[in-house]
Amino acid sequence: MPRSVEPLDVGVQIPYHFRCPISLELMCDPVTVSTGQTYDRASIESWVATGNTTCPVTRTTLTDFTLIPNHTLRRLIQEWCVANRSFGVERIPTPKQPADPVTVRTLLNQASSESTHVNSRVSALRRLRGLARDSDKNRSVIASNNAREVLLSIAFSNTDSDSSELNHETLAILSMFPLSESECAFVASDSERVRYLVSLLFHSSLDVRVNSAAVIEIIVAGTRSPELRSQICNANGIYTGIVEIFHCPLAYPRALKIGIKALFALCLVKQHRHKAVAAGAVEAIIDRLADFEKCDVERALATVELLCRIPPGCSAFAHHALTVPLLVKIILKVSDRATEYAAGALLSLCSSSERCQMEAVTAGVLTQLLLLVQSDCTERAKRKAQMLLKLLRNSWPEDSVGNSDDYACIDVLPF
């Protein structure tokens, strides 16, 4: 972006009147306040959000917090960006205008009106979905108009085939918002509503399946009652539906992200983890582990460690040829959290299987663990590594370490 370009590096100076008076960076979305001063939208919104009620330049009180887009200045900035493209300056995009509260209320009323034709209701929901997808600011405006309560009532008011498109659009919007505890309980406490969400996990549309999984994850994560959480996890077919999402093509990365979030949330309920194993979660996670983004790798490894704490899960992971080599390879490669979860999973596997011990040694776990205990990783990760070293002390090849006393003498630089 233009704001990341340093004038001294590219040999071009940003005109003073193109800079935001707050951030002193090139404005991407210039807006004018009631005093006539122009600022970048993000900067002035942040200024007001922290409790300031004055104009940063004139120091006079803002009588109106309406932000008026300065289209003329924005076009001038865009022309300047194009003229200086040879210096590495990129043209700022034309910003989308934030959602108008009046428009949001109108769309919500139209979508919730049962007297309105279903096509018009679907159209209103699609416009709301587009606004919600555009920015956090829009989602905040939509949420402030009691949207979640309205959307929940639409999503579960009628689940017959005639209103299916209406329900699907509603769930797509709900998947973008966190739900309060009472809103989660509204769904979790009704077995029919839970059953309906689970049925959508087997829908022919991938979008519908993923949105349903996203809503399920939000509800499970937002439900504090152990009984209600267990009731959701006990729904017939829920694990199978979630695991099936892992088989979506790489061209749809959101499916993998939502799938592991939902599976992790379900696996936090210990008494039903065996159902995840029976549904094929072990194979699904290991086979797709290399495809996850960093934060999702952490969540996937946390799920692996949870499933390794039950005998069926530990046995299933032990019998997968790639489990141990992948876990060893991940140590100190992704993040401290990922390292901790990988070490914990290896500890469970090696405690239950001598074959896993030998696989870990062959994969080079000795070097990884010695580096780990001398690194800046979490104390929990180091404790797990030390326990694993102690467990494997009799499994090291004789030509690599003569005895356990040599551990303290090995010169390993901190990671």
Tab-separated table of C-alpha atoms in Angstrom:
chain	number	residue	atom	x	y	z
A	1	MET	CA	0.000	0.000	0.000
A	2	PRO	CA	1.114	3.608	-0.520
A	3	ARG	CA	1.423	4.183	3.208
A	4	SER	CA	4.150	1.542	3.367
A	5	VAL	CA	6.331	3.373	0.835
A	6	GLU	CA	9.119	5.474	2.335
A	7	PRO	CA	9.852	8.688	0.351
A	8	LEU	CA	13.612	8.393	0.896
A	9	ASP	CA	13.594	4.897	-0.602
A	10	VAL	CA	11.621	5.633	-3.752
A	11	GLY	CA	12.624	9.220	-4.380
A	12	VAL	CA	9.101	10.644	-4.267
A	13	GLN	CA	7.637	12.979	-1.678
A	14	ILE	CA	3.980	12.620	-0.680
A	15	PRO	CA	2.228	16.016	-0.972
A	16	TYR	CA	1.428	17.502	2.423
A	17	HIS	CA	-2.297	17.860	1.739
A	18	PHE	CA	-2.502	14.154	0.792
A	19	ARG	CA	-1.312	13.118	4.266
A	20	CYS	CA	-3.681	12.504	7.168
A	21	PRO	CA	-3.016	15.084	9.927
A	22	ILE	CA	-3.303	12.282	12.514
A	23	SER	CA	-1.225	9.456	11.029
A	24	LEU	CA	0.869	11.635	8.668
A	25	GLU	CA	0.437	8.871	6.085
A	26	LEU	CA	-1.160	8.919	2.654
A	27	MET	CA	-4.941	8.963	3.016
A	28	CYS	CA	-6.800	6.003	1.535
A	29	ASP	CA	-10.338	7.094	2.432
A	30	PRO	CA	-10.383	10.879	3.079
A	31	VAL	CA	-13.418	12.166	4.989
A	32	THR	CA	-14.343	15.637	6.189
A	33	VAL	CA	-15.611	16.380	9.720
A	34	SER	CA	-17.905	19.203	10.877
A	35	THR	CA	-14.989	21.654	11.277
A	36	GLY	CA	-14.072	21.309	7.591
A	37	GLN	CA	-10.834	19.400	8.248
A	38	THR	CA	-10.126	16.221	6.283
A	39	TYR	CA	-8.689	13.019	7.781
A	40	ASP	CA	-8.281	9.414	6.780
A	41	ARG	CA	-11.436	7.582	7.854
A	42	ALA	CA	-9.610	4.914	9.894
A	43	SER	CA	-7.594	7.525	11.799
A	44	ILE	CA	-10.474	9.838	12.716
A	45	GLU	CA	-12.719	6.902	13.657
A	46	SER	CA	-9.982	5.632	15.961
A	47	TRP	CA	-9.593	9.151	17.412
A	48	VAL	CA	-13.302	9.410	18.213
A	49	ALA	CA	-13.522	5.803	19.451
A	50	THR	CA	-10.955	6.538	22.173
A	51	GLY	CA	-13.237	9.210	23.644
A	52	ASN	CA	-11.990	12.375	21.918
A	53	THR	CA	-14.674	14.911	21.043
A	54	THR	CA	-12.528	17.632	19.478
A	55	CYS	CA	-11.078	18.176	16.008
A	56	PRO	CA	-7.404	17.058	16.151
A	57	VAL	CA	-6.223	20.071	14.098
A	58	THR	CA	-8.411	22.973	15.261
A	59	ARG	CA	-9.063	21.603	18.777
A	60	THR	CA	-12.657	22.843	18.523
A	61	THR	CA	-15.502	20.632	19.717
A	62	LEU	CA	-17.055	18.427	17.058
A	63	THR	CA	-20.736	19.330	16.953
A	64	ASP	CA	-21.513	16.460	14.595
A	65	PHE	CA	-19.671	13.152	14.216
A	66	THR	CA	-20.878	12.559	10.665
A	67	LEU	CA	-17.991	11.759	8.306
A	68	ILE	CA	-18.494	13.078	4.767
A	69	PRO	CA	-16.421	11.374	2.049
A	70	ASN	CA	-14.108	13.821	0.278
A	71	HIS	CA	-14.423	12.380	-3.220
A	72	THR	CA	-12.507	15.200	-4.895
A	73	LEU	CA	-9.438	14.749	-2.716
A	74	ARG	CA	-9.616	10.979	-3.042
A	75	ARG	CA	-9.626	11.235	-6.851
A	76	LEU	CA	-6.638	13.622	-6.724
A	77	ILE	CA	-4.747	11.143	-4.538
A	78	GLN	CA	-5.563	8.328	-6.947
A	79	GLU	CA	-4.308	10.400	-9.892
A	80	TRP	CA	-1.101	11.172	-7.991
A	81	CYS	CA	-0.620	7.449	-7.253
A	82	VAL	CA	-0.990	6.594	-10.951
A	83	ALA	CA	1.435	9.375	-11.961
A	84	ASN	CA	4.041	7.994	-9.535
A	85	ARG	CA	3.569	4.335	-10.354
A	86	SER	CA	7.152	4.140	-11.648
A	87	PHE	CA	8.345	4.856	-8.089
A	88	GLY	CA	6.467	1.841	-6.736
A	89	VAL	CA	3.380	3.752	-5.546
A	90	GLU	CA	0.185	1.719	-5.873
A	91	ARG	CA	-3.160	3.320	-6.648
A	92	ILE	CA	-5.436	3.431	-3.614
A	93	PRO	CA	-8.717	1.580	-4.205
A	94	THR	CA	-12.020	3.406	-4.238
A	95	PRO	CA	-13.434	2.692	-0.747
A	96	LYS	CA	-16.874	1.269	-0.241
A	97	GLN	CA	-19.167	3.472	1.782
A	98	PRO	CA	-20.108	2.177	5.255
A	99	ALA	CA	-23.558	0.795	5.864
A	100	ASP	CA	-26.270	3.321	6.627
A	101	PRO	CA	-28.197	2.414	9.826
A	102	VAL	CA	-31.489	3.418	8.198
A	103	THR	CA	-30.803	1.108	5.249
A	104	VAL	CA	-29.872	-1.737	7.601
A	105	ARG	CA	-33.119	-1.355	9.571
A	106	THR	CA	-35.141	-1.286	6.354
A	107	LEU	CA	-33.482	-4.461	5.082
A	108	LEU	CA	-34.011	-6.249	8.406
A	109	ASN	CA	-37.695	-5.271	8.449
A	110	GLN	CA	-38.115	-6.459	4.881
A	111	ALA	CA	-36.352	-9.758	5.568
A	112	SER	CA	-38.384	-10.506	8.704
A	113	SER	CA	-41.796	-9.558	7.262
A	114	GLU	CA	-43.763	-12.741	6.584
A	115	SER	CA	-46.217	-10.773	4.450
A	116	THR	CA	-43.421	-9.881	2.016
A	117	HIS	CA	-42.797	-12.214	-0.926
A	118	VAL	CA	-40.012	-14.700	-0.227
A	119	ASN	CA	-37.939	-13.477	-3.184
A	120	SER	CA	-37.937	-9.941	-1.787
A	121	ARG	CA	-36.942	-11.268	1.634
A	122	VAL	CA	-34.064	-13.245	0.121
A	123	SER	CA	-32.967	-10.164	-1.824
A	124	ALA	CA	-32.888	-8.112	1.393
A	125	LEU	CA	-30.822	-10.782	3.130
A	126	ARG	CA	-28.341	-10.884	0.250
A	127	ARG	CA	-27.848	-7.132	0.508
A	128	LEU	CA	-27.281	-7.482	4.253
A	129	ARG	CA	-24.813	-10.296	3.618
A	130	GLY	CA	-22.888	-8.109	1.175
A	131	LEU	CA	-22.730	-5.256	3.685
A	132	ALA	CA	-21.596	-7.568	6.480
A	133	ARG	CA	-18.889	-9.038	4.283
A	134	ASP	CA	-17.482	-5.597	3.388
A	135	SER	CA	-16.103	-4.503	6.758
A	136	ASP	CA	-16.055	-4.822	10.554
A	137	LYS	CA	-17.676	-1.395	10.718
A	138	ASN	CA	-20.664	-2.636	8.724
A	139	ARG	CA	-21.007	-5.713	10.916
A	140	SER	CA	-21.009	-3.462	13.971
A	141	VAL	CA	-23.780	-1.321	12.463
A	142	ILE	CA	-25.829	-4.412	11.578
A	143	ALA	CA	-25.370	-5.976	15.026
A	144	SER	CA	-26.404	-2.748	16.759
A	145	ASN	CA	-29.823	-3.005	15.094
A	146	ASN	CA	-30.802	-6.216	16.880
A	147	ALA	CA	-29.912	-8.185	13.765
A	148	ARG	CA	-28.851	-11.438	15.461
A	149	GLU	CA	-32.191	-11.905	17.209
A	150	VAL	CA	-34.054	-11.152	13.988
A	151	LEU	CA	-31.853	-13.496	11.945
A	152	LEU	CA	-32.169	-16.345	14.454
A	153	SER	CA	-35.955	-16.098	14.342
A	154	ILE	CA	-35.888	-16.218	10.532
A	155	ALA	CA	-33.417	-19.110	10.353
A	156	PHE	CA	-35.472	-21.451	12.521
A	157	SER	CA	-39.030	-20.174	12.040
A	158	ASN	CA	-39.726	-22.343	9.012
A	159	THR	CA	-37.484	-25.155	7.838
A	160	ASP	CA	-39.566	-26.531	4.959
A	161	SER	CA	-38.299	-26.680	1.394
A	162	ASP	CA	-40.176	-23.554	0.271
A	163	SER	CA	-38.176	-21.337	2.623
A	164	SER	CA	-34.832	-23.139	2.314
A	165	GLU	CA	-33.133	-20.330	0.376
A	166	LEU	CA	-34.317	-17.842	2.976
A	167	ASN	CA	-32.845	-19.978	5.772
A	168	HIS	CA	-29.567	-20.525	3.950
A	169	GLU	CA	-29.027	-16.806	3.368
A	170	THR	CA	-29.818	-16.139	7.024
A	171	LEU	CA	-27.275	-18.714	8.233
A	172	ALA	CA	-24.669	-17.223	5.901
A	173	ILE	CA	-25.066	-13.872	7.696
A	174	LEU	CA	-25.169	-15.443	11.170
A	175	SER	CA	-21.873	-17.201	10.473
A	176	MET	CA	-20.178	-13.767	10.462
A	177	PHE	CA	-21.339	-12.718	13.939
A	178	PRO	CA	-20.553	-13.894	17.478
A	179	LEU	CA	-23.646	-14.889	19.464
A	180	SER	CA	-24.401	-14.123	23.083
A	181	GLU	CA	-24.858	-16.919	25.620
A	182	SER	CA	-28.646	-16.522	25.554
A	183	GLU	CA	-28.675	-16.606	21.746
A	184	CYS	CA	-26.572	-19.773	21.767
A	185	ALA	CA	-28.926	-21.318	24.305
A	186	PHE	CA	-31.878	-20.441	22.052
A	187	VAL	CA	-30.513	-22.945	19.535
A	188	ALA	CA	-28.701	-25.420	21.784
A	189	SER	CA	-31.693	-26.019	24.055
A	190	ASP	CA	-33.942	-27.072	21.160
A	191	SER	CA	-33.073	-30.473	19.696
A	192	GLU	CA	-35.053	-29.728	16.528
A	193	ARG	CA	-32.982	-26.634	15.812
A	194	VAL	CA	-29.755	-28.560	16.411
A	195	ARG	CA	-31.002	-31.390	14.205
A	196	TYR	CA	-31.797	-28.900	11.440
A	197	LEU	CA	-28.273	-27.440	11.542
A	198	VAL	CA	-26.762	-30.932	11.427
A	199	SER	CA	-28.921	-31.854	8.426
A	200	LEU	CA	-27.475	-28.892	6.535
A	201	LEU	CA	-23.990	-30.381	6.962
A	202	PHE	CA	-25.030	-32.891	4.286
A	203	HIS	CA	-26.516	-30.340	1.880
A	204	SER	CA	-25.510	-30.468	-1.784
A	205	SER	CA	-24.188	-26.884	-1.628
A	206	LEU	CA	-20.707	-26.530	-0.145
A	207	ASP	CA	-21.491	-22.986	1.001
A	208	VAL	CA	-24.518	-24.181	2.965
A	209	ARG	CA	-22.502	-26.973	4.595
A	210	VAL	CA	-19.675	-24.650	5.615
A	211	ASN	CA	-22.025	-21.934	6.917
A	212	SER	CA	-23.897	-24.509	8.972
A	213	ALA	CA	-20.602	-25.762	10.437
A	214	ALA	CA	-19.617	-22.170	11.242
A	215	VAL	CA	-22.873	-21.548	13.120
A	216	ILE	CA	-22.505	-24.852	14.988
A	217	GLU	CA	-18.982	-23.851	16.068
A	218	ILE	CA	-20.189	-20.437	17.243
A	219	ILE	CA	-22.988	-22.018	19.272
A	220	VAL	CA	-20.823	-24.743	20.853
A	221	ALA	CA	-18.078	-22.246	21.737
A	222	GLY	CA	-20.599	-19.760	23.140
A	223	THR	CA	-22.550	-22.250	25.262
A	224	ARG	CA	-21.363	-22.425	28.870
A	225	SER	CA	-23.764	-25.095	30.074
A	226	PRO	CA	-22.002	-28.505	29.997
A	227	GLU	CA	-25.371	-30.203	29.525
A	228	LEU	CA	-26.261	-28.135	26.461
A	229	ARG	CA	-22.781	-28.561	24.973
A	230	SER	CA	-23.062	-32.296	25.435
A	231	GLN	CA	-26.527	-32.260	23.868
A	232	ILE	CA	-25.166	-30.608	20.722
A	233	CYS	CA	-22.202	-33.006	20.498
A	234	ASN	CA	-24.549	-35.950	20.906
A	235	ALA	CA	-26.584	-34.988	17.838
A	236	ASN	CA	-26.677	-37.846	15.363
A	237	GLY	CA	-24.284	-37.337	12.440
A	238	ILE	CA	-22.714	-34.097	13.628
A	239	TYR	CA	-19.124	-35.434	13.649
A	240	THR	CA	-19.526	-37.145	10.293
A	241	GLY	CA	-20.838	-33.933	8.740
A	242	ILE	CA	-17.993	-31.834	10.150
A	243	VAL	CA	-15.297	-34.322	9.121
A	244	GLU	CA	-16.686	-34.469	5.580
A	245	ILE	CA	-15.919	-30.757	5.216
A	246	PHE	CA	-12.199	-31.607	5.431
A	247	HIS	CA	-12.496	-33.292	2.040
A	248	CYS	CA	-13.364	-30.018	0.293
A	249	PRO	CA	-10.967	-28.907	-2.476
A	250	LEU	CA	-8.009	-26.651	-1.723
A	251	ALA	CA	-9.613	-23.957	-3.860
A	252	TYR	CA	-12.032	-23.346	-0.966
A	253	PRO	CA	-9.727	-22.648	2.049
A	254	ARG	CA	-12.590	-21.326	4.214
A	255	ALA	CA	-13.982	-24.866	4.416
A	256	LEU	CA	-10.799	-26.171	6.025
A	257	LYS	CA	-10.648	-23.259	8.456
A	258	ILE	CA	-14.270	-23.644	9.543
A	259	GLY	CA	-13.983	-27.438	9.657
A	260	ILE	CA	-11.096	-27.508	12.136
A	261	LYS	CA	-12.658	-24.762	14.278
A	262	ALA	CA	-15.891	-26.743	14.548
A	263	LEU	CA	-14.129	-30.062	15.191
A	264	PHE	CA	-11.953	-28.537	17.916
A	265	ALA	CA	-14.991	-26.995	19.637
A	266	LEU	CA	-16.788	-30.356	19.589
A	267	CYS	CA	-13.737	-32.267	20.853
A	268	LEU	CA	-13.541	-30.054	23.940
A	269	VAL	CA	-16.476	-32.137	25.219
A	270	LYS	CA	-14.566	-35.190	26.423
A	271	GLN	CA	-17.383	-37.738	26.651
A	272	HIS	CA	-18.083	-37.590	22.904
A	273	ARG	CA	-14.542	-37.529	21.487
A	274	HIS	CA	-14.761	-41.190	20.514
A	275	LYS	CA	-17.439	-40.198	17.979
A	276	ALA	CA	-14.943	-37.915	16.241
A	277	VAL	CA	-12.521	-40.830	15.935
A	278	ALA	CA	-15.264	-43.097	14.599
A	279	ALA	CA	-16.214	-40.430	12.031
A	280	GLY	CA	-12.690	-40.412	10.580
A	281	ALA	CA	-11.337	-37.261	12.220
A	282	VAL	CA	-7.874	-38.784	12.698
A	283	GLU	CA	-7.292	-39.467	8.997
A	284	ALA	CA	-8.875	-36.161	7.993
A	285	ILE	CA	-6.591	-34.074	10.232
A	286	ILE	CA	-3.336	-35.854	9.409
A	287	ASP	CA	-4.024	-35.957	5.671
A	288	ARG	CA	-4.775	-32.207	5.540
A	289	LEU	CA	-2.309	-30.969	8.187
A	290	ALA	CA	0.063	-29.515	5.581
A	291	ASP	CA	-2.786	-27.470	4.051
A	292	PHE	CA	-3.695	-25.495	7.191
A	293	GLU	CA	-2.709	-21.878	7.799
A	294	LYS	CA	-0.597	-21.144	10.881
A	295	CYS	CA	-3.426	-20.433	13.346
A	296	ASP	CA	-5.344	-23.424	12.024
A	297	VAL	CA	-2.298	-25.686	12.400
A	298	GLU	CA	-2.277	-24.785	16.086
A	299	ARG	CA	-5.962	-25.631	16.400
A	300	ALA	CA	-5.486	-28.884	14.479
A	301	LEU	CA	-2.617	-29.950	16.740
A	302	ALA	CA	-4.640	-29.042	19.827
A	303	THR	CA	-7.378	-31.334	18.478
A	304	VAL	CA	-4.808	-34.092	17.896
A	305	GLU	CA	-3.637	-33.805	21.497
A	306	LEU	CA	-7.227	-33.922	22.780
A	307	LEU	CA	-8.024	-37.045	20.749
A	308	CYS	CA	-4.761	-38.703	21.853
A	309	ARG	CA	-6.038	-38.538	25.432
A	310	ILE	CA	-8.631	-41.240	24.742
A	311	PRO	CA	-7.578	-44.813	23.853
A	312	PRO	CA	-9.439	-45.011	20.503
A	313	GLY	CA	-7.935	-41.748	19.352
A	314	CYS	CA	-4.430	-42.611	20.487
A	315	SER	CA	-4.643	-45.985	18.731
A	316	ALA	CA	-5.948	-44.447	15.498
A	317	PHE	CA	-3.185	-41.844	15.362
A	318	ALA	CA	-0.558	-44.476	16.186
A	319	HIS	CA	-1.662	-46.586	13.221
A	320	HIS	CA	-1.447	-43.700	10.745
A	321	ALA	CA	1.976	-43.866	9.108
A	322	LEU	CA	2.366	-40.063	8.872
A	323	THR	CA	1.363	-39.092	12.415
A	324	VAL	CA	4.674	-39.391	14.250
A	325	PRO	CA	6.930	-38.031	11.462
A	326	LEU	CA	4.654	-35.001	11.009
A	327	LEU	CA	4.511	-34.254	14.736
A	328	VAL	CA	8.293	-34.491	15.054
A	329	LYS	CA	8.789	-32.232	12.056
A	330	ILE	CA	6.426	-29.560	13.420
A	331	ILE	CA	8.340	-29.112	16.697
A	332	LEU	CA	9.916	-25.610	16.721
A	333	LYS	CA	8.790	-25.017	13.136
A	334	VAL	CA	5.396	-23.285	13.371
A	335	SER	CA	4.872	-21.577	16.737
A	336	ASP	CA	5.286	-22.110	20.479
A	337	ARG	CA	1.698	-23.311	20.763
A	338	ALA	CA	2.071	-25.730	17.881
A	339	THR	CA	5.271	-27.079	19.448
A	340	GLU	CA	3.544	-27.577	22.791
A	341	TYR	CA	0.597	-29.452	21.278
A	342	ALA	CA	2.851	-31.593	19.071
A	343	ALA	CA	5.020	-32.537	22.065
A	344	GLY	CA	1.924	-33.374	24.101
A	345	ALA	CA	0.526	-35.590	21.362
A	346	LEU	CA	3.890	-37.363	20.954
A	347	LEU	CA	4.046	-37.930	24.699
A	348	SER	CA	0.656	-39.644	24.662
A	349	LEU	CA	1.518	-41.742	21.599
A	350	CYS	CA	4.934	-42.833	22.856
A	351	SER	CA	3.534	-43.641	26.308
A	352	SER	CA	1.115	-46.122	24.755
A	353	SER	CA	3.182	-47.625	21.953
A	354	GLU	CA	6.801	-48.789	21.705
A	355	ARG	CA	6.461	-48.699	17.939
A	356	CYS	CA	5.710	-44.978	18.123
A	357	GLN	CA	8.810	-44.543	20.267
A	358	MET	CA	10.976	-46.094	17.576
A	359	GLU	CA	9.251	-44.072	14.849
A	360	ALA	CA	9.906	-40.871	16.795
A	361	VAL	CA	13.567	-41.734	17.273
A	362	THR	CA	13.942	-42.573	13.600
A	363	ALA	CA	12.279	-39.249	12.659
A	364	GLY	CA	14.885	-37.320	14.682
A	365	VAL	CA	12.925	-36.448	17.781
A	366	LEU	CA	16.115	-36.467	19.941
A	367	THR	CA	17.542	-33.344	18.295
A	368	GLN	CA	14.156	-31.600	18.302
A	369	LEU	CA	13.559	-32.240	22.001
A	370	LEU	CA	17.042	-31.137	23.039
A	371	LEU	CA	16.562	-27.916	21.100
A	372	LEU	CA	13.134	-27.482	22.634
A	373	VAL	CA	14.248	-27.720	26.279
A	374	GLN	CA	16.847	-25.005	25.626
A	375	SER	CA	14.529	-22.722	23.641
A	376	ASP	CA	12.213	-19.893	24.697
A	377	CYS	CA	9.118	-22.064	24.332
A	378	THR	CA	6.448	-22.275	27.015
A	379	GLU	CA	7.205	-24.033	30.286
A	380	ARG	CA	4.464	-26.551	29.534
A	381	ALA	CA	6.154	-27.437	26.251
A	382	LYS	CA	9.500	-27.878	28.003
A	383	ARG	CA	7.960	-30.117	30.679
A	384	LYS	CA	6.399	-32.296	28.010
A	385	ALA	CA	9.732	-32.481	26.184
A	386	GLN	CA	11.562	-33.480	29.363
A	387	MET	CA	8.987	-36.179	30.097
A	388	LEU	CA	9.311	-37.457	26.540
A	389	LEU	CA	13.121	-37.537	26.792
A	390	LYS	CA	12.865	-39.527	29.996
A	391	LEU	CA	10.387	-41.926	28.396
A	392	LEU	CA	12.627	-42.471	25.376
A	393	ARG	CA	15.957	-42.740	27.211
A	394	ASN	CA	16.185	-46.461	26.457
A	395	SER	CA	15.193	-46.050	22.823
A	396	TRP	CA	18.050	-43.872	21.567
A	397	PRO	CA	20.470	-45.568	19.157
A	398	GLU	CA	23.696	-46.526	20.932
A	399	ASP	CA	25.805	-44.638	18.399
A	400	SER	CA	23.959	-41.355	19.034
A	401	VAL	CA	23.920	-41.143	22.818
A	402	GLY	CA	25.841	-43.427	25.106
A	403	ASN	CA	23.787	-42.834	28.212
A	404	SER	CA	21.412	-40.319	29.684
A	405	ASP	CA	24.223	-38.478	31.492
A	406	ASP	CA	25.474	-37.270	28.113
A	407	TYR	CA	22.355	-35.105	27.663
A	408	ALA	CA	23.796	-32.411	29.893
A	409	CYS	CA	27.089	-32.378	27.968
A	410	ILE	CA	25.704	-31.920	24.494
A	411	ASP	CA	26.489	-28.462	23.174
A	412	VAL	CA	23.269	-27.184	21.565
A	413	LEU	CA	22.794	-23.554	20.727
A	414	PRO	CA	19.476	-22.013	21.848
A	415	PHE	CA	16.865	-21.980	19.059
